Amino acid sequence: MAEIFIIHLFSTSSIINNTIFSKTDPHGIKIISIKQ
C-alpha cells in the first residue's frame, strides 16, 4: 500500500516528490519511475 501511495503522489506532483526523494533516497526515484 505504501508503494501505491508513493506512486500516486509521484504521479500527482512529480516535481515536488522528485525533490523530496532526491534529498531522502536517490534510489527511491528510480524504483518509483520503473513501477510508474
Short mmCIF file of N, CA and C in Angstrom, two decimals:
data_model
loop_
_atom_site.label_atom_id
_atom_site.label_comp_id
_atom_site.label_asym_id
_atom_site.label_seq_id
_atom_site.Cartn_x
_atom_site.Cartn_y
_atom_site.Cartn_z
N MET A 1 0.83 -1.20 0.00
CA MET A 1 0.00 0.00 0.00
C MET A 1 0.87 1.25 0.00
N ALA A 2 1.97 1.19 0.68
CA ALA A 2 2.85 2.35 0.74
C ALA A 2 3.39 2.68 -0.65
N GLU A 3 3.73 1.64 -1.41
CA GLU A 3 4.28 1.85 -2.75
C GLU A 3 3.25 2.52 -3.65
N ILE A 4 2.01 2.05 -3.56
CA ILE A 4 0.95 2.63 -4.38
C ILE A 4 0.74 4.10 -4.00
N PHE A 5 0.76 4.38 -2.71
CA PHE A 5 0.56 5.74 -2.23
C PHE A 5 1.66 6.65 -2.73
N ILE A 6 2.91 6.16 -2.67
CA ILE A 6 4.05 6.95 -3.13
C ILE A 6 3.94 7.19 -4.64
N ILE A 7 3.60 6.14 -5.38
CA ILE A 7 3.47 6.28 -6.84
C ILE A 7 2.38 7.30 -7.16
N HIS A 8 1.28 7.26 -6.41
CA HIS A 8 0.17 8.19 -6.63
C HIS A 8 0.64 9.62 -6.42
N LEU A 9 1.39 9.85 -5.35
CA LEU A 9 1.90 11.18 -5.07
C LEU A 9 2.89 11.60 -6.15
N PHE A 10 3.73 10.64 -6.57
CA PHE A 10 4.74 10.94 -7.58
C PHE A 10 4.07 11.34 -8.89
N SER A 11 2.97 10.68 -9.22
CA SER A 11 2.26 10.99 -10.45
C SER A 11 1.54 12.33 -10.34
N THR A 12 1.07 12.63 -9.12
CA THR A 12 0.32 13.87 -8.93
C THR A 12 1.25 15.09 -8.96
N SER A 13 2.34 15.02 -8.23
CA SER A 13 3.28 16.14 -8.19
C SER A 13 4.70 15.60 -8.36
N SER A 14 5.05 15.32 -9.62
CA SER A 14 6.36 14.72 -9.90
C SER A 14 7.49 15.66 -9.50
N ILE A 15 7.30 16.95 -9.70
CA ILE A 15 8.38 17.90 -9.40
C ILE A 15 8.63 17.96 -7.89
N ILE A 16 7.58 18.12 -7.11
CA ILE A 16 7.73 18.22 -5.65
C ILE A 16 8.29 16.93 -5.08
N ASN A 17 7.69 15.78 -5.47
CA ASN A 17 8.13 14.50 -4.94
C ASN A 17 9.54 14.19 -5.41
N ASN A 18 9.87 14.59 -6.63
CA ASN A 18 11.21 14.34 -7.15
C ASN A 18 12.23 15.02 -6.25
N THR A 19 11.93 16.24 -5.81
CA THR A 19 12.84 16.97 -4.93
C THR A 19 12.94 16.28 -3.57
N ILE A 20 11.80 15.85 -3.04
CA ILE A 20 11.78 15.20 -1.72
C ILE A 20 12.58 13.90 -1.77
N PHE A 21 12.32 13.07 -2.78
CA PHE A 21 13.01 11.78 -2.87
C PHE A 21 14.49 11.98 -3.15
N SER A 22 14.83 13.05 -3.86
CA SER A 22 16.24 13.31 -4.15
C SER A 22 16.99 13.55 -2.85
N LYS A 23 16.35 14.26 -1.91
CA LYS A 23 17.02 14.56 -0.64
C LYS A 23 16.93 13.36 0.32
N THR A 24 15.84 12.61 0.22
CA THR A 24 15.63 11.49 1.14
C THR A 24 16.35 10.23 0.66
N ASP A 25 15.99 9.75 -0.52
CA ASP A 25 16.57 8.50 -1.03
C ASP A 25 16.65 8.54 -2.56
N PRO A 26 17.83 8.81 -3.10
CA PRO A 26 18.02 8.90 -4.56
C PRO A 26 17.53 7.65 -5.28
N HIS A 27 17.68 6.48 -4.65
CA HIS A 27 17.27 5.23 -5.30
C HIS A 27 15.74 5.14 -5.36
N GLY A 28 15.07 5.85 -4.47
CA GLY A 28 13.61 5.81 -4.45
C GLY A 28 13.02 6.31 -5.75
N ILE A 29 13.67 7.31 -6.35
CA ILE A 29 13.18 7.88 -7.61
C ILE A 29 13.23 6.83 -8.71
N LYS A 30 14.33 6.10 -8.79
CA LYS A 30 14.49 5.10 -9.84
C LYS A 30 13.44 4.00 -9.69
N ILE A 31 13.23 3.54 -8.46
CA ILE A 31 12.25 2.47 -8.22
C ILE A 31 10.85 2.93 -8.61
N ILE A 32 10.47 4.13 -8.18
CA ILE A 32 9.13 4.65 -8.48
C ILE A 32 8.98 4.87 -9.98
N SER A 33 10.02 5.38 -10.62
CA SER A 33 9.95 5.64 -12.06
C SER A 33 9.72 4.34 -12.82
N ILE A 34 10.37 3.27 -12.39
CA ILE A 34 10.21 1.98 -13.06
C ILE A 34 8.80 1.43 -12.85
N LYS A 35 8.29 1.52 -11.63
CA LYS A 35 6.96 1.00 -11.33
C LYS A 35 5.88 1.86 -11.96
N GLN A 36 6.16 3.12 -12.15
CA GLN A 36 5.18 4.03 -12.74
C GLN A 36 5.09 3.78 -14.21
#
